């Protein structure tokens, strides 16, 4: 059953009206067409003017396609590769070999799961050190066989538990970023839902960073920001606006390279159509990256990613500084 947001009450009423009409009855076809047309108009109107908090809600929708959904709908011959060869396999990060447009690639993605059982299995998309070390291993394999890497980012952040910290969580994230900058292969990252903190940056350090229109990318969740600065989650919506976490914000700040449009109603309503749009964008970016000499690509990658990372940190600091001014003045 479709989950509706507070700002989708009109859409919910239209859907209820559509379900109540018997399509077999004479004369009802015209009514159905009118309702469907009205629904599309409302979806277009609503989704063209979402605020930051509404986009956070859309990015977290339980039916929003995750990494494995896109892997299964975009790529062929996916062969999973597991384990970090040091401790264990982390199901929060999935990876393996696949083909797109007849070309072999290495895939990586943070996977949240789409049922209670799968969410627990994938730890809600929050990776531990072994997950990031698996990502490093697969990047090195990709470099060995000269394969481009495509990553899908959808995580609230790296797992903050005691066991993860004991096994070197921050080091594993930093090492993944460093290897992303060093490997002599093109890397494309797609932020498909939540891009949270260092857990997202680990897989979003790339030659091309793409972001779905209603995805989010931020140093911290709005709830976390509100609880730390105000000690009150009532400021969550204000924090969402201040964090500059939408695709448009990230593009204007040059943190990402391209926004991938979503159909009115967002990816959770049109998963197959959204997969098709992403596939075309990926194929186009892979073709353009192949035209760049790898040595030039590494130089550009080192420079541009360091600039991008510093901008990410600096503009978040500016935001936090601005919030402190609001609190203490």
mmCIF file of C-alpha atoms in Angstrom:
data_model
loop_
_atom_site.group_PDB
_atom_site.id
_atom_site.type_symbol
_atom_site.label_atom_id
_atom_site.label_comp_id
_atom_site.label_asym_id
_atom_site.label_seq_id
_atom_site.Cartn_x
_atom_site.Cartn_y
_atom_site.Cartn_z
ATOM 1 C CA UNK A 1 0.000 0.000 0.000
ATOM 2 C CA UNK A 2 1.336 3.415 -0.999
ATOM 3 C CA UNK A 3 2.553 5.630 1.842
ATOM 4 C CA UNK A 4 1.451 9.253 1.407
ATOM 5 C CA UNK A 5 3.159 12.304 2.845
ATOM 6 C CA UNK A 6 1.336 15.136 4.617
ATOM 7 C CA UNK A 7 1.767 17.290 1.511
ATOM 8 C CA UNK A 8 0.123 14.618 -0.693
ATOM 9 C CA UNK A 9 -3.410 14.690 0.773
ATOM 10 C CA UNK A 10 -4.929 15.726 -2.574
ATOM 11 C CA UNK A 11 -3.136 12.869 -4.335
ATOM 12 C CA UNK A 12 -4.423 10.397 -1.745
ATOM 13 C CA UNK A 13 -8.020 11.574 -2.283
ATOM 14 C CA UNK A 14 -7.666 11.214 -6.062
ATOM 15 C CA UNK A 15 -6.257 7.698 -5.693
ATOM 16 C CA UNK A 16 -9.155 6.764 -3.421
ATOM 17 C CA UNK A 17 -11.607 8.123 -6.013
ATOM 18 C CA UNK A 18 -9.894 6.122 -8.769
ATOM 19 C CA UNK A 19 -10.143 2.917 -6.734
ATOM 20 C CA UNK A 20 -13.825 3.526 -5.995
ATOM 21 C CA UNK A 21 -14.771 3.731 -9.681
ATOM 22 C CA UNK A 22 -15.697 0.532 -11.498
ATOM 23 C CA UNK A 23 -13.778 0.709 -14.783
ATOM 24 C CA UNK A 24 -16.086 -1.898 -16.344
ATOM 25 C CA UNK A 25 -19.149 0.309 -15.988
ATOM 26 C CA UNK A 26 -20.181 2.255 -19.057
ATOM 27 C CA UNK A 27 -19.193 5.917 -18.985
ATOM 28 C CA UNK A 28 -16.587 5.556 -16.253
ATOM 29 C CA UNK A 29 -13.573 5.549 -18.579
ATOM 30 C CA UNK A 30 -13.855 9.297 -19.104
ATOM 31 C CA UNK A 31 -14.059 9.886 -15.325
ATOM 32 C CA UNK A 32 -10.982 7.749 -14.763
ATOM 33 C CA UNK A 33 -9.026 9.607 -17.433
ATOM 34 C CA UNK A 34 -9.984 12.950 -15.893
ATOM 35 C CA UNK A 35 -8.902 11.780 -12.434
ATOM 36 C CA UNK A 36 -5.591 10.441 -13.731
ATOM 37 C CA UNK A 37 -4.935 13.657 -15.617
ATOM 38 C CA UNK A 38 -5.759 15.677 -12.489
ATOM 39 C CA UNK A 39 -3.418 13.448 -10.460
ATOM 40 C CA UNK A 40 -0.511 14.082 -12.834
ATOM 41 C CA UNK A 41 -1.102 17.838 -12.719
ATOM 42 C CA UNK A 42 -1.117 17.770 -8.914
ATOM 43 C CA UNK A 43 2.022 15.622 -8.751
ATOM 44 C CA UNK A 44 3.829 18.011 -11.082
ATOM 45 C CA UNK A 45 2.743 21.025 -9.039
ATOM 46 C CA UNK A 46 3.675 19.468 -5.679
ATOM 47 C CA UNK A 47 7.018 17.960 -6.696
ATOM 48 C CA UNK A 48 8.236 21.056 -8.511
ATOM 49 C CA UNK A 49 8.150 23.103 -5.295
ATOM 50 C CA UNK A 50 9.234 20.789 -2.461
ATOM 51 C CA UNK A 51 11.083 22.410 0.419
ATOM 52 C CA UNK A 52 14.209 20.883 1.995
ATOM 53 C CA UNK A 53 12.379 18.941 4.723
ATOM 54 C CA UNK A 54 9.902 17.510 2.227
ATOM 55 C CA UNK A 55 12.832 16.337 0.091
ATOM 56 C CA UNK A 56 14.320 14.630 3.155
ATOM 57 C CA UNK A 57 11.037 12.749 3.556
ATOM 58 C CA UNK A 58 10.975 11.759 -0.123
ATOM 59 C CA UNK A 59 14.613 10.579 -0.013
ATOM 60 C CA UNK A 60 13.689 8.307 2.916
ATOM 61 C CA UNK A 61 10.447 6.898 1.476
ATOM 62 C CA UNK A 62 10.219 3.178 2.273
ATOM 63 C CA UNK A 63 9.367 2.347 -1.349
ATOM 64 C CA UNK A 64 12.172 4.421 -2.868
ATOM 65 C CA UNK A 65 14.419 2.186 -5.028
ATOM 66 C CA UNK A 66 17.663 1.164 -3.368
ATOM 67 C CA UNK A 67 21.069 0.131 -4.748
ATOM 68 C CA UNK A 68 20.090 -3.493 -5.483
ATOM 69 C CA UNK A 69 16.903 -2.334 -7.252
ATOM 70 C CA UNK A 70 18.956 -0.197 -9.630
ATOM 71 C CA UNK A 71 21.622 -2.878 -10.034
ATOM 72 C CA UNK A 72 18.968 -5.423 -11.042
ATOM 73 C CA UNK A 73 17.094 -3.031 -13.360
ATOM 74 C CA UNK A 74 20.046 -1.306 -15.062
ATOM 75 C CA UNK A 75 22.834 -3.875 -15.343
ATOM 76 C CA UNK A 76 23.224 -7.353 -16.788
ATOM 77 C CA UNK A 77 25.114 -10.408 -15.514
ATOM 78 C CA UNK A 78 25.675 -9.080 -12.008
ATOM 79 C CA UNK A 79 28.161 -11.279 -10.108
ATOM 80 C CA UNK A 80 28.340 -10.388 -6.376
ATOM 81 C CA UNK A 81 31.769 -10.240 -4.709
ATOM 82 C CA UNK A 82 31.854 -10.534 -0.925
ATOM 83 C CA UNK A 83 34.142 -9.980 2.021
ATOM 84 C CA UNK A 84 37.103 -7.768 2.891
ATOM 85 C CA UNK A 85 39.503 -10.753 3.289
ATOM 86 C CA UNK A 86 40.341 -9.469 6.764
ATOM 87 C CA UNK A 87 37.317 -9.766 9.047
ATOM 88 C CA UNK A 88 33.919 -10.445 7.473
ATOM 89 C CA UNK A 89 31.431 -9.584 4.752
ATOM 90 C CA UNK A 90 29.354 -6.468 5.437
ATOM 91 C CA UNK A 91 25.933 -6.650 3.779
ATOM 92 C CA UNK A 92 25.444 -2.885 4.176
ATOM 93 C CA UNK A 93 27.730 -2.483 1.142
ATOM 94 C CA UNK A 94 27.021 -4.648 -1.880
ATOM 95 C CA UNK A 95 29.398 -4.981 -4.804
ATOM 96 C CA UNK A 96 30.380 -7.034 -7.784
ATOM 97 C CA UNK A 97 30.951 -7.262 -11.516
ATOM 98 C CA UNK A 98 28.286 -6.435 -14.086
ATOM 99 C CA UNK A 99 27.719 -5.126 -17.602
ATOM 100 C CA UNK A 100 26.058 -1.971 -18.872
ATOM 101 C CA UNK A 101 25.595 -1.247 -22.554
ATOM 102 C CA UNK A 102 27.786 -4.288 -23.276
ATOM 103 C CA UNK A 103 30.712 -2.935 -21.189
ATOM 104 C CA UNK A 104 32.014 -4.517 -17.959
ATOM 105 C CA UNK A 105 32.022 -2.392 -14.797
ATOM 106 C CA UNK A 106 32.570 -2.814 -11.069
ATOM 107 C CA UNK A 107 29.562 -1.903 -8.914
ATOM 108 C CA UNK A 108 29.421 -0.742 -5.300
ATOM 109 C CA UNK A 109 26.423 0.445 -3.332
ATOM 110 C CA UNK A 110 25.106 1.030 0.167
ATOM 111 C CA UNK A 111 21.951 -1.074 0.514
ATOM 112 C CA UNK A 112 19.200 -0.309 3.058
ATOM 113 C CA UNK A 113 16.834 -3.200 2.339
ATOM 114 C CA UNK A 114 13.103 -3.014 1.632
ATOM 115 C CA UNK A 115 11.571 -5.249 4.331
ATOM 116 C CA UNK A 116 12.208 -5.622 8.047
ATOM 117 C CA UNK A 117 14.208 -8.804 7.477
ATOM 118 C CA UNK A 118 16.358 -7.300 4.696
ATOM 119 C CA UNK A 119 16.825 -4.019 6.580
ATOM 120 C CA UNK A 120 18.249 -5.897 9.539
ATOM 121 C CA UNK A 121 20.446 -7.956 7.197
ATOM 122 C CA UNK A 122 21.821 -4.818 5.533
ATOM 123 C CA UNK A 123 21.983 -2.896 8.841
ATOM 124 C CA UNK A 124 19.753 -0.158 7.382
ATOM 125 C CA UNK A 125 22.560 0.819 4.981
ATOM 126 C CA UNK A 126 25.023 1.715 7.756
ATOM 127 C CA UNK A 127 28.355 0.125 6.901
ATOM 128 C CA UNK A 128 31.046 -1.055 9.312
ATOM 129 C CA UNK A 129 34.824 -0.969 8.657
ATOM 130 C CA UNK A 130 34.740 -4.313 6.847
ATOM 131 C CA UNK A 131 32.224 -2.826 4.409
ATOM 132 C CA UNK A 132 34.526 0.036 3.472
ATOM 133 C CA UNK A 133 37.501 -2.337 3.252
ATOM 134 C CA UNK A 134 35.462 -4.507 0.899
ATOM 135 C CA UNK A 135 34.889 -1.383 -1.221
ATOM 136 C CA UNK A 136 38.655 -0.756 -1.248
ATOM 137 C CA UNK A 137 39.322 -4.354 -2.322
ATOM 138 C CA UNK A 138 36.844 -4.161 -5.191
ATOM 139 C CA UNK A 139 38.267 -0.830 -6.375
ATOM 140 C CA UNK A 140 41.731 -2.386 -6.522
ATOM 141 C CA UNK A 141 40.352 -5.356 -8.493
ATOM 142 C CA UNK A 142 38.676 -2.900 -10.881
ATOM 143 C CA UNK A 143 41.990 -1.082 -11.347
ATOM 144 C CA UNK A 144 43.789 -4.369 -12.039
ATOM 145 C CA UNK A 145 41.364 -5.233 -14.842
ATOM 146 C CA UNK A 146 40.891 -1.631 -16.029
ATOM 147 C CA UNK A 147 37.182 -1.495 -15.212
ATOM 148 C CA UNK A 148 35.278 1.699 -14.386
ATOM 149 C CA UNK A 149 33.609 1.810 -10.972
ATOM 150 C CA UNK A 150 29.995 2.886 -10.425
ATOM 151 C CA UNK A 151 28.791 3.500 -6.866
ATOM 152 C CA UNK A 152 25.267 3.990 -5.527
ATOM 153 C CA UNK A 153 25.027 5.991 -2.303
ATOM 154 C CA UNK A 154 22.032 5.663 0.009
ATOM 155 C CA UNK A 155 22.970 5.720 3.682
ATOM 156 C CA UNK A 156 22.129 7.743 6.796
ATOM 157 C CA UNK A 157 25.827 7.398 7.670
ATOM 158 C CA UNK A 158 28.444 4.879 8.741
ATOM 159 C CA UNK A 159 27.495 2.573 11.631
ATOM 160 C CA UNK A 160 28.322 4.393 14.916
ATOM 161 C CA UNK A 161 28.478 1.331 17.169
ATOM 162 C CA UNK A 162 31.230 0.408 19.625
ATOM 163 C CA UNK A 163 32.374 -2.645 17.637
ATOM 164 C CA UNK A 164 32.776 -0.554 14.482
ATOM 165 C CA UNK A 165 34.855 2.039 16.323
ATOM 166 C CA UNK A 166 37.044 -0.705 17.816
ATOM 167 C CA UNK A 167 37.796 -2.028 14.326
ATOM 168 C CA UNK A 168 38.778 1.385 12.961
ATOM 169 C CA UNK A 169 35.676 2.981 11.447
ATOM 170 C CA UNK A 170 37.169 6.421 10.757
ATOM 171 C CA UNK A 171 40.397 4.946 9.344
ATOM 172 C CA UNK A 172 38.475 2.681 6.977
ATOM 173 C CA UNK A 173 36.442 5.627 5.646
ATOM 174 C CA UNK A 174 39.556 7.786 5.213
ATOM 175 C CA UNK A 175 41.400 4.948 3.441
ATOM 176 C CA UNK A 176 38.460 4.415 1.075
ATOM 177 C CA UNK A 177 38.505 8.105 0.146
ATOM 178 C CA UNK A 178 42.285 7.958 -0.392
ATOM 179 C CA UNK A 179 42.060 4.871 -2.622
ATOM 180 C CA UNK A 180 39.234 6.461 -4.627
ATOM 181 C CA UNK A 181 41.601 9.341 -5.386
ATOM 182 C CA UNK A 182 44.526 7.079 -6.311
ATOM 183 C CA UNK A 183 43.112 4.239 -8.431
ATOM 184 C CA UNK A 184 43.756 4.705 -12.150
ATOM 185 C CA UNK A 185 40.203 4.087 -13.314
ATOM 186 C CA UNK A 186 37.149 6.311 -13.794
ATOM 187 C CA UNK A 187 34.662 6.385 -10.916
ATOM 188 C CA UNK A 188 31.055 7.560 -11.151
ATOM 189 C CA UNK A 189 28.970 7.993 -8.014
ATOM 190 C CA UNK A 190 25.184 8.322 -7.902
ATOM 191 C CA UNK A 191 23.478 9.605 -4.745
ATOM 192 C CA UNK A 192 20.086 7.895 -4.992
ATOM 193 C CA UNK A 193 18.548 8.581 -1.575
ATOM 194 C CA UNK A 194 20.296 9.710 1.586
ATOM 195 C CA UNK A 195 23.922 10.795 1.402
ATOM 196 C CA UNK A 196 24.819 10.997 5.057
ATOM 197 C CA UNK A 197 28.153 12.185 6.473
ATOM 198 C CA UNK A 198 31.501 10.422 5.964
ATOM 199 C CA UNK A 199 29.707 7.138 5.358
ATOM 200 C CA UNK A 200 28.460 8.625 2.087
ATOM 201 C CA UNK A 201 31.641 10.511 1.135
ATOM 202 C CA UNK A 202 33.566 7.203 1.245
ATOM 203 C CA UNK A 203 31.658 6.030 -1.834
ATOM 204 C CA UNK A 204 31.009 9.477 -3.316
ATOM 205 C CA UNK A 205 34.617 10.482 -3.947
ATOM 206 C CA UNK A 206 34.483 10.173 -7.719
ATOM 207 C CA UNK A 207 35.308 11.704 -11.093
ATOM 208 C CA UNK A 208 31.602 12.377 -11.634
ATOM 209 C CA UNK A 209 29.133 12.785 -8.793
ATOM 210 C CA UNK A 210 25.508 12.511 -9.891
ATOM 211 C CA UNK A 211 22.508 13.062 -7.659
ATOM 212 C CA UNK A 212 18.832 12.257 -8.074
ATOM 213 C CA UNK A 213 16.583 15.305 -7.974
ATOM 214 C CA UNK A 214 14.950 14.393 -4.643
ATOM 215 C CA UNK A 215 17.997 12.847 -2.952
ATOM 216 C CA UNK A 216 19.856 14.587 -0.116
ATOM 217 C CA UNK A 217 23.578 14.937 0.711
ATOM 218 C CA UNK A 218 24.679 16.331 4.055
ATOM 219 C CA UNK A 219 27.310 16.187 6.797
ATOM 220 C CA UNK A 220 24.633 15.205 9.350
ATOM 221 C CA UNK A 221 20.924 14.414 9.437
ATOM 222 C CA UNK A 222 18.527 17.287 10.189
ATOM 223 C CA UNK A 223 17.442 15.492 13.375
ATOM 224 C CA UNK A 224 21.064 15.102 14.488
ATOM 225 C CA UNK A 225 21.822 18.742 13.744
ATOM 226 C CA UNK A 226 18.751 19.928 15.677
ATOM 227 C CA UNK A 227 19.452 17.708 18.684
ATOM 228 C CA UNK A 228 23.103 18.813 18.912
ATOM 229 C CA UNK A 229 22.636 22.560 18.408
ATOM 230 C CA UNK A 230 19.215 23.161 19.954
ATOM 231 C CA UNK A 231 18.782 19.991 22.008
ATOM 232 C CA UNK A 232 15.297 19.963 20.547
ATOM 233 C CA UNK A 233 14.053 18.068 17.470
ATOM 234 C CA UNK A 234 11.378 20.723 16.903
ATOM 235 C CA UNK A 235 14.087 22.568 14.938
ATOM 236 C CA UNK A 236 14.514 19.656 12.515
ATOM 237 C CA UNK A 237 12.807 21.386 9.588
ATOM 238 C CA UNK A 238 14.820 24.562 10.110
ATOM 239 C CA UNK A 239 18.004 22.485 10.275
ATOM 240 C CA UNK A 240 17.081 20.815 6.950
ATOM 241 C CA UNK A 241 16.810 24.216 5.276
ATOM 242 C CA UNK A 242 20.077 25.473 6.799
ATOM 243 C CA UNK A 243 22.165 22.396 5.930
ATOM 244 C CA UNK A 244 21.817 23.023 2.153
ATOM 245 C CA UNK A 245 21.309 19.306 1.537
ATOM 246 C CA UNK A 246 19.140 19.244 -1.604
ATOM 247 C CA UNK A 247 20.408 18.401 -5.082
ATOM 248 C CA UNK A 248 19.952 22.011 -6.218
ATOM 249 C CA UNK A 249 21.946 23.272 -3.227
ATOM 250 C CA UNK A 250 24.771 20.784 -3.814
ATOM 251 C CA UNK A 251 24.884 21.596 -7.530
ATOM 252 C CA UNK A 252 25.005 25.346 -6.960
ATOM 253 C CA UNK A 253 27.840 24.824 -4.456
ATOM 254 C CA UNK A 254 29.657 22.627 -7.044
ATOM 255 C CA UNK A 255 29.728 19.636 -4.698
ATOM 256 C CA UNK A 256 28.053 17.478 -7.366
ATOM 257 C CA UNK A 257 28.393 17.481 -11.164
ATOM 258 C CA UNK A 258 24.891 16.695 -12.396
ATOM 259 C CA UNK A 259 21.298 16.388 -11.209
ATOM 260 C CA UNK A 260 19.351 13.416 -12.561
ATOM 261 C CA UNK A 261 15.683 14.409 -12.941
ATOM 262 C CA UNK A 262 12.875 12.389 -11.364
ATOM 263 C CA UNK A 263 9.382 12.031 -12.756
ATOM 264 C CA UNK A 264 6.669 14.062 -10.974
ATOM 265 C CA UNK A 265 5.814 11.879 -7.992
ATOM 266 C CA UNK A 266 9.458 10.807 -7.475
ATOM 267 C CA UNK A 267 11.366 7.559 -7.984
ATOM 268 C CA UNK A 268 9.260 5.500 -5.559
ATOM 269 C CA UNK A 269 6.263 5.825 -7.900
ATOM 270 C CA UNK A 270 8.192 5.093 -11.096
ATOM 271 C CA UNK A 271 11.130 2.780 -10.213
ATOM 272 C CA UNK A 272 11.552 1.246 -13.689
ATOM 273 C CA UNK A 273 11.303 4.590 -15.478
ATOM 274 C CA UNK A 274 13.817 6.085 -13.018
ATOM 275 C CA UNK A 275 16.205 3.191 -13.626
ATOM 276 C CA UNK A 276 16.002 3.882 -17.362
ATOM 277 C CA UNK A 277 16.858 7.571 -16.844
ATOM 278 C CA UNK A 278 19.824 6.671 -14.627
ATOM 279 C CA UNK A 279 21.068 4.123 -17.166
ATOM 280 C CA UNK A 280 21.128 6.706 -19.968
ATOM 281 C CA UNK A 281 22.994 9.163 -17.735
ATOM 282 C CA UNK A 282 25.539 6.538 -16.685
ATOM 283 C CA UNK A 283 26.193 5.425 -20.275
ATOM 284 C CA UNK A 284 26.681 9.054 -21.339
ATOM 285 C CA UNK A 285 29.119 9.783 -18.491
ATOM 286 C CA UNK A 286 31.071 6.561 -19.049
ATOM 287 C CA UNK A 287 31.540 7.474 -22.715
ATOM 288 C CA UNK A 288 32.788 10.963 -21.894
ATOM 289 C CA UNK A 289 35.187 9.689 -19.205
ATOM 290 C CA UNK A 290 36.697 7.164 -21.616
ATOM 291 C CA UNK A 291 37.808 10.061 -23.812
ATOM 292 C CA UNK A 292 40.020 11.453 -21.040
ATOM 293 C CA UNK A 293 43.556 10.098 -20.634
ATOM 294 C CA UNK A 294 43.792 8.282 -17.304
ATOM 295 C CA UNK A 295 46.799 10.330 -16.110
ATOM 296 C CA UNK A 296 44.892 13.555 -16.752
ATOM 297 C CA UNK A 297 41.869 12.064 -15.052
ATOM 298 C CA UNK A 298 43.896 11.271 -11.910
ATOM 299 C CA UNK A 299 45.320 14.810 -11.827
ATOM 300 C CA UNK A 300 41.850 16.330 -12.239
ATOM 301 C CA UNK A 301 40.429 13.888 -9.721
ATOM 302 C CA UNK A 302 43.017 14.761 -7.078
ATOM 303 C CA UNK A 303 42.442 18.485 -7.551
ATOM 304 C CA UNK A 304 38.686 18.588 -8.049
ATOM 305 C CA UNK A 305 37.783 16.099 -5.351
ATOM 306 C CA UNK A 306 39.951 17.829 -2.775
ATOM 307 C CA UNK A 307 38.292 21.120 -3.735
ATOM 308 C CA UNK A 308 34.860 19.483 -3.546
ATOM 309 C CA UNK A 309 35.587 17.891 -0.173
ATOM 310 C CA UNK A 310 36.927 21.170 1.234
ATOM 311 C CA UNK A 311 33.852 23.010 -0.069
ATOM 312 C CA UNK A 312 31.607 20.414 1.533
ATOM 313 C CA UNK A 313 33.329 20.900 4.886
ATOM 314 C CA UNK A 314 33.621 24.695 4.637
ATOM 315 C CA UNK A 315 30.046 25.391 3.611
ATOM 316 C CA UNK A 316 28.777 23.085 6.364
ATOM 317 C CA UNK A 317 30.970 25.015 8.834
ATOM 318 C CA UNK A 318 29.456 28.262 7.561
ATOM 319 C CA UNK A 319 25.989 26.801 8.085
ATOM 320 C CA UNK A 320 26.778 25.665 11.624
ATOM 321 C CA UNK A 321 28.369 29.036 12.389
ATOM 322 C CA UNK A 322 25.214 30.741 11.171
ATOM 323 C CA UNK A 323 23.071 28.505 13.367
ATOM 324 C CA UNK A 324 25.247 29.305 16.399
ATOM 325 C CA UNK A 325 24.681 33.013 15.722
ATOM 326 C CA UNK A 326 20.923 32.387 15.776
ATOM 327 C CA UNK A 327 21.212 30.511 19.087
ATOM 328 C CA UNK A 328 23.544 32.802 20.991
ATOM 329 C CA UNK A 329 22.533 36.262 19.757
#
